[in-house]
Amino acid sequence: MDIIKDRAVWIVLFLVILGGLSYMVVVDPDRVEKMDEIVVRDDTRVGDITEVKELYNRLDLKLNGTKQHLKNLYDTTVTHMKNYNAKIDSINNVFSRVEYSIDELRKFIKSEFESLADDIEDLSDDISGLKTKQTKDMRKVNNELKSINEILEQIDTEDLIKDYRKKE
């Protein structure tokens, strides 16, 4: 039985070695090939990941630059808006002063026109008064002339002329 046991051990050992060799020859090369493919794919993925990281870093830098540029534009815009609002306030103040001056000028012109209207009315009254006075004076003069004419008509001019000639 020792021999059978030895043979059985040797057969099992032979089968195990044969199984190991067949595994090494048939199965292991496929596994090694698959592992090599995995390594290649990993290298490719590592390269892709590195490329993606580089692209991400470039994009990040570009976005940071764009962000800084936008911040500068925003600051410039805010500054321009403040200057614009200050100028608008200044212009509004000037317009307010001009409007006030125009209102004052309108009041002044209105008062001057009222004063001028009063002066014209006074002058018109004075002229009417002078016309009335002149008409009255003319009537007096005309009345005087009429009375002188009546007196002259009553006086016989021929008698006076004769008396005057006699005196000469």
PDB file of C-alpha atoms in Angstrom:
ATOM      1  CA  MET A   1       0.000   0.000   0.000  1.00  0.00           C
ATOM      2  CA  ASP A   2       2.810   2.179   0.317  1.00  0.00           C
ATOM      3  CA  ILE A   3       3.436   1.918  -3.330  1.00  0.00           C
ATOM      4  CA  ILE A   4      -0.124   2.694  -4.212  1.00  0.00           C
ATOM      5  CA  LYS A   5      -0.017   5.636  -1.920  1.00  0.00           C
ATOM      6  CA  ASP A   6       3.249   6.742  -3.458  1.00  0.00           C
ATOM      7  CA  ARG A   7       1.839   6.318  -6.930  1.00  0.00           C
ATOM      8  CA  ALA A   8      -1.333   8.123  -5.992  1.00  0.00           C
ATOM      9  CA  VAL A   9       0.703  10.955  -4.539  1.00  0.00           C
ATOM     10  CA  TRP A  10       2.861  11.010  -7.669  1.00  0.00           C
ATOM     11  CA  ILE A  11      -0.169  10.991  -9.950  1.00  0.00           C
ATOM     12  CA  VAL A  12      -1.831  13.768  -7.983  1.00  0.00           C
ATOM     13  CA  LEU A  13       1.421  15.663  -7.945  1.00  0.00           C
ATOM     14  CA  PHE A  14       1.821  15.077 -11.694  1.00  0.00           C
ATOM     15  CA  LEU A  15      -1.725  16.264 -12.299  1.00  0.00           C
ATOM     16  CA  VAL A  16      -1.179  19.340 -10.140  1.00  0.00           C
ATOM     17  CA  ILE A  17       2.055  20.150 -11.975  1.00  0.00           C
ATOM     18  CA  LEU A  18       0.362  19.474 -15.322  1.00  0.00           C
ATOM     19  CA  GLY A  19      -2.540  21.669 -14.279  1.00  0.00           C
ATOM     20  CA  GLY A  20      -0.075  24.357 -13.170  1.00  0.00           C
ATOM     21  CA  LEU A  21       1.834  24.121 -16.459  1.00  0.00           C
ATOM     22  CA  SER A  22      -1.343  24.215 -18.506  1.00  0.00           C
ATOM     23  CA  TYR A  23      -2.444  27.179 -16.453  1.00  0.00           C
ATOM     24  CA  MET A  24       0.914  28.866 -17.070  1.00  0.00           C
ATOM     25  CA  VAL A  25       0.863  28.096 -20.776  1.00  0.00           C
ATOM     26  CA  VAL A  26      -2.813  28.616 -21.633  1.00  0.00           C
ATOM     27  CA  VAL A  27      -4.518  30.762 -19.026  1.00  0.00           C
ATOM     28  CA  ASP A  28      -1.685  32.879 -17.676  1.00  0.00           C
ATOM     29  CA  PRO A  29      -0.666  34.410 -21.033  1.00  0.00           C
ATOM     30  CA  ASP A  30      -4.266  35.609 -21.554  1.00  0.00           C
ATOM     31  CA  ARG A  31      -4.236  37.047 -18.071  1.00  0.00           C
ATOM     32  CA  VAL A  32      -0.868  38.668 -18.633  1.00  0.00           C
ATOM     33  CA  GLU A  33      -2.114  40.074 -21.966  1.00  0.00           C
ATOM     34  CA  LYS A  34      -5.206  41.451 -20.276  1.00  0.00           C
ATOM     35  CA  MET A  35      -3.069  42.936 -17.523  1.00  0.00           C
ATOM     36  CA  ASP A  36      -0.765  44.507 -20.147  1.00  0.00           C
ATOM     37  CA  GLU A  37      -3.837  45.955 -21.888  1.00  0.00           C
ATOM     38  CA  ILE A  38      -5.041  47.268 -18.538  1.00  0.00           C
ATOM     39  CA  VAL A  39      -1.634  48.862 -17.959  1.00  0.00           C
ATOM     40  CA  VAL A  40      -1.733  50.396 -21.464  1.00  0.00           C
ATOM     41  CA  ARG A  41      -5.281  51.607 -20.885  1.00  0.00           C
ATOM     42  CA  ASP A  42      -4.249  52.938 -17.496  1.00  0.00           C
ATOM     43  CA  ASP A  43      -1.328  54.750 -19.127  1.00  0.00           C
ATOM     44  CA  THR A  44      -3.713  56.119 -21.756  1.00  0.00           C
ATOM     45  CA  ARG A  45      -6.145  57.139 -19.059  1.00  0.00           C
ATOM     46  CA  VAL A  46      -3.373  58.686 -17.019  1.00  0.00           C
ATOM     47  CA  GLY A  47      -2.341  60.611 -20.138  1.00  0.00           C
ATOM     48  CA  ASP A  48      -5.947  61.583 -20.784  1.00  0.00           C
ATOM     49  CA  ILE A  49      -6.369  62.618 -17.154  1.00  0.00           C
ATOM     50  CA  THR A  50      -3.148  64.612 -17.326  1.00  0.00           C
ATOM     51  CA  GLU A  51      -4.339  66.260 -20.551  1.00  0.00           C
ATOM     52  CA  VAL A  52      -7.726  66.991 -18.985  1.00  0.00           C
ATOM     53  CA  LYS A  53      -5.987  68.441 -15.931  1.00  0.00           C
ATOM     54  CA  GLU A  54      -3.830  70.625 -18.178  1.00  0.00           C
ATOM     55  CA  LEU A  55      -6.899  71.751 -20.124  1.00  0.00           C
ATOM     56  CA  TYR A  56      -8.717  72.386 -16.867  1.00  0.00           C
ATOM     57  CA  ASN A  57      -5.771  74.403 -15.539  1.00  0.00           C
ATOM     58  CA  ARG A  58      -5.594  76.401 -18.787  1.00  0.00           C
ATOM     59  CA  LEU A  59      -9.339  76.968 -18.690  1.00  0.00           C
ATOM     60  CA  ASP A  60      -9.065  77.945 -15.025  1.00  0.00           C
ATOM     61  CA  LEU A  61      -6.306  80.437 -15.866  1.00  0.00           C
ATOM     62  CA  LYS A  62      -8.340  81.756 -18.782  1.00  0.00           C
ATOM     63  CA  LEU A  63     -11.416  82.103 -16.576  1.00  0.00           C
ATOM     64  CA  ASN A  64      -9.363  83.844 -13.891  1.00  0.00           C
ATOM     65  CA  GLY A  65      -8.060  86.241 -16.538  1.00  0.00           C
ATOM     66  CA  THR A  66     -11.586  86.797 -17.856  1.00  0.00           C
ATOM     67  CA  LYS A  67     -12.832  87.257 -14.293  1.00  0.00           C
ATOM     68  CA  GLN A  68     -10.124  89.855 -13.663  1.00  0.00           C
ATOM     69  CA  HIS A  69     -10.918  91.563 -16.967  1.00  0.00           C
ATOM     70  CA  LEU A  70     -14.626  91.625 -16.110  1.00  0.00           C
ATOM     71  CA  LYS A  71     -13.815  92.985 -12.657  1.00  0.00           C
ATOM     72  CA  ASN A  72     -11.743  95.755 -14.253  1.00  0.00           C
ATOM     73  CA  LEU A  73     -14.592  96.492 -16.687  1.00  0.00           C
ATOM     74  CA  TYR A  74     -17.069  96.512 -13.823  1.00  0.00           C
ATOM     75  CA  ASP A  75     -14.880  98.864 -11.773  1.00  0.00           C
ATOM     76  CA  THR A  76     -14.444 101.119 -14.800  1.00  0.00           C
ATOM     77  CA  THR A  77     -18.187 101.062 -15.432  1.00  0.00           C
ATOM     78  CA  VAL A  78     -18.908 101.912 -11.795  1.00  0.00           C
ATOM     79  CA  THR A  79     -16.417 104.782 -11.976  1.00  0.00           C
ATOM     80  CA  HIS A  80     -17.980 106.027 -15.205  1.00  0.00           C
ATOM     81  CA  MET A  81     -21.454 105.777 -13.677  1.00  0.00           C
ATOM     82  CA  LYS A  82     -20.336 107.781 -10.623  1.00  0.00           C
ATOM     83  CA  ASN A  83     -18.788 110.433 -12.879  1.00  0.00           C
ATOM     84  CA  TYR A  84     -21.900 110.409 -15.071  1.00  0.00           C
ATOM     85  CA  ASN A  85     -24.195 110.797 -12.058  1.00  0.00           C
ATOM     86  CA  ALA A  86     -22.015 113.615 -10.712  1.00  0.00           C
ATOM     87  CA  LYS A  87     -22.133 115.389 -14.078  1.00  0.00           C
ATOM     88  CA  ILE A  88     -25.895 114.823 -14.317  1.00  0.00           C
ATOM     89  CA  ASP A  89     -26.300 116.285 -10.826  1.00  0.00           C
ATOM     90  CA  SER A  90     -24.110 119.203 -11.841  1.00  0.00           C
ATOM     91  CA  ILE A  91     -26.107 119.699 -15.039  1.00  0.00           C
ATOM     92  CA  ASN A  92     -29.358 119.442 -13.058  1.00  0.00           C
ATOM     93  CA  ASN A  93     -28.055 122.117 -10.694  1.00  0.00           C
ATOM     94  CA  VAL A  94     -27.161 124.337 -13.645  1.00  0.00           C
ATOM     95  CA  PHE A  95     -30.600 123.754 -15.179  1.00  0.00           C
ATOM     96  CA  SER A  96     -32.210 124.553 -11.840  1.00  0.00           C
ATOM     97  CA  ARG A  97     -30.230 127.792 -11.620  1.00  0.00           C
ATOM     98  CA  VAL A  98     -31.093 128.650 -15.225  1.00  0.00           C
ATOM     99  CA  GLU A  99     -34.751 127.845 -14.573  1.00  0.00           C
ATOM    100  CA  TYR A 100     -34.672 130.035 -11.457  1.00  0.00           C
ATOM    101  CA  SER A 101     -33.013 132.825 -13.443  1.00  0.00           C
ATOM    102  CA  ILE A 102     -35.630 132.493 -16.178  1.00  0.00           C
ATOM    103  CA  ASP A 103     -38.416 132.651 -13.585  1.00  0.00           C
ATOM    104  CA  GLU A 104     -36.830 135.723 -12.013  1.00  0.00           C
ATOM    105  CA  LEU A 105     -36.431 137.278 -15.459  1.00  0.00           C
ATOM    106  CA  ARG A 106     -40.086 136.528 -16.265  1.00  0.00           C
ATOM    107  CA  LYS A 107     -41.166 138.170 -13.002  1.00  0.00           C
ATOM    108  CA  PHE A 108     -38.955 141.164 -13.735  1.00  0.00           C
ATOM    109  CA  ILE A 109     -40.230 141.480 -17.317  1.00  0.00           C
ATOM    110  CA  LYS A 110     -43.822 141.093 -16.122  1.00  0.00           C
ATOM    111  CA  SER A 111     -43.364 143.818 -13.517  1.00  0.00           C
ATOM    112  CA  GLU A 112     -41.618 146.034 -16.092  1.00  0.00           C
ATOM    113  CA  PHE A 113     -44.450 145.480 -18.584  1.00  0.00           C
ATOM    114  CA  GLU A 114     -46.988 146.308 -15.889  1.00  0.00           C
ATOM    115  CA  SER A 115     -44.992 149.417 -15.024  1.00  0.00           C
ATOM    116  CA  LEU A 116     -44.769 150.277 -18.731  1.00  0.00           C
ATOM    117  CA  ALA A 117     -48.527 149.731 -19.110  1.00  0.00           C
ATOM    118  CA  ASP A 118     -49.113 152.039 -16.135  1.00  0.00           C
ATOM    119  CA  ASP A 119     -46.741 154.620 -17.629  1.00  0.00           C
ATOM    120  CA  ILE A 120     -48.486 154.380 -21.007  1.00  0.00           C
ATOM    121  CA  GLU A 121     -51.854 154.763 -19.326  1.00  0.00           C
ATOM    122  CA  ASP A 122     -50.569 157.779 -17.374  1.00  0.00           C
ATOM    123  CA  LEU A 123     -49.117 159.251 -20.548  1.00  0.00           C
ATOM    124  CA  SER A 124     -52.368 158.589 -22.374  1.00  0.00           C
ATOM    125  CA  ASP A 125     -54.237 160.338 -19.548  1.00  0.00           C
ATOM    126  CA  ASP A 126     -51.734 163.210 -19.707  1.00  0.00           C
ATOM    127  CA  ILE A 127     -52.159 163.455 -23.493  1.00  0.00           C
ATOM    128  CA  SER A 128     -55.920 163.362 -23.107  1.00  0.00           C
ATOM    129  CA  GLY A 129     -55.621 166.042 -20.467  1.00  0.00           C
ATOM    130  CA  LEU A 130     -53.360 168.118 -22.731  1.00  0.00           C
ATOM    131  CA  LYS A 131     -55.756 167.644 -25.626  1.00  0.00           C
ATOM    132  CA  THR A 132     -58.592 168.744 -23.436  1.00  0.00           C
ATOM    133  CA  LYS A 133     -56.559 171.700 -22.194  1.00  0.00           C
ATOM    134  CA  GLN A 134     -55.432 172.538 -25.720  1.00  0.00           C
ATOM    135  CA  THR A 135     -58.973 172.262 -26.957  1.00  0.00           C
ATOM    136  CA  LYS A 136     -60.083 174.502 -24.123  1.00  0.00           C
ATOM    137  CA  ASP A 137     -57.271 176.959 -24.876  1.00  0.00           C
ATOM    138  CA  MET A 138     -58.137 176.854 -28.579  1.00  0.00           C
ATOM    139  CA  ARG A 139     -61.759 177.558 -27.720  1.00  0.00           C
ATOM    140  CA  LYS A 140     -60.642 180.473 -25.578  1.00  0.00           C
ATOM    141  CA  VAL A 141     -58.429 181.749 -28.374  1.00  0.00           C
ATOM    142  CA  ASN A 142     -61.221 181.257 -30.888  1.00  0.00           C
ATOM    143  CA  ASN A 143     -63.635 182.982 -28.545  1.00  0.00           C
ATOM    144  CA  GLU A 144     -61.170 185.828 -28.097  1.00  0.00           C
ATOM    145  CA  LEU A 145     -60.711 186.047 -31.839  1.00  0.00           C
ATOM    146  CA  LYS A 146     -64.459 186.071 -32.338  1.00  0.00           C
ATOM    147  CA  SER A 147     -64.885 188.776 -29.768  1.00  0.00           C
ATOM    148  CA  ILE A 148     -62.039 190.767 -31.354  1.00  0.00           C
ATOM    149  CA  ASN A 149     -63.646 190.274 -34.762  1.00  0.00           C
ATOM    150  CA  GLU A 150     -66.973 191.413 -33.380  1.00  0.00           C
ATOM    151  CA  ILE A 151     -65.342 194.455 -31.869  1.00  0.00           C
ATOM    152  CA  LEU A 152     -63.506 195.139 -35.074  1.00  0.00           C
ATOM    153  CA  GLU A 153     -66.700 194.829 -37.012  1.00  0.00           C
ATOM    154  CA  GLN A 154     -68.341 197.253 -34.681  1.00  0.00           C
ATOM    155  CA  ILE A 155     -65.556 199.692 -35.143  1.00  0.00           C
ATOM    156  CA  ASP A 156     -65.818 201.380 -38.368  1.00  0.00           C
ATOM    157  CA  THR A 157     -62.506 200.859 -39.962  1.00  0.00           C
ATOM    158  CA  GLU A 158     -63.109 203.474 -42.543  1.00  0.00           C
ATOM    159  CA  ASP A 159     -63.556 206.118 -39.923  1.00  0.00           C
ATOM    160  CA  LEU A 160     -60.312 205.120 -38.326  1.00  0.00           C
ATOM    161  CA  ILE A 161     -58.499 205.207 -41.598  1.00  0.00           C
ATOM    162  CA  LYS A 162     -59.845 208.660 -42.247  1.00  0.00           C
ATOM    163  CA  ASP A 163     -58.885 209.817 -38.793  1.00  0.00           C
ATOM    164  CA  TYR A 164     -55.459 208.437 -39.239  1.00  0.00           C
ATOM    165  CA  ARG A 165     -54.991 210.144 -42.542  1.00  0.00           C
ATOM    166  CA  LYS A 166     -56.088 213.332 -41.139  1.00  0.00           C
ATOM    167  CA  LYS A 167     -53.520 213.158 -38.470  1.00  0.00           C
ATOM    168  CA  GLU A 168     -50.801 212.628 -40.824  1.00  0.00           C
TER     169      GLU A 168
END
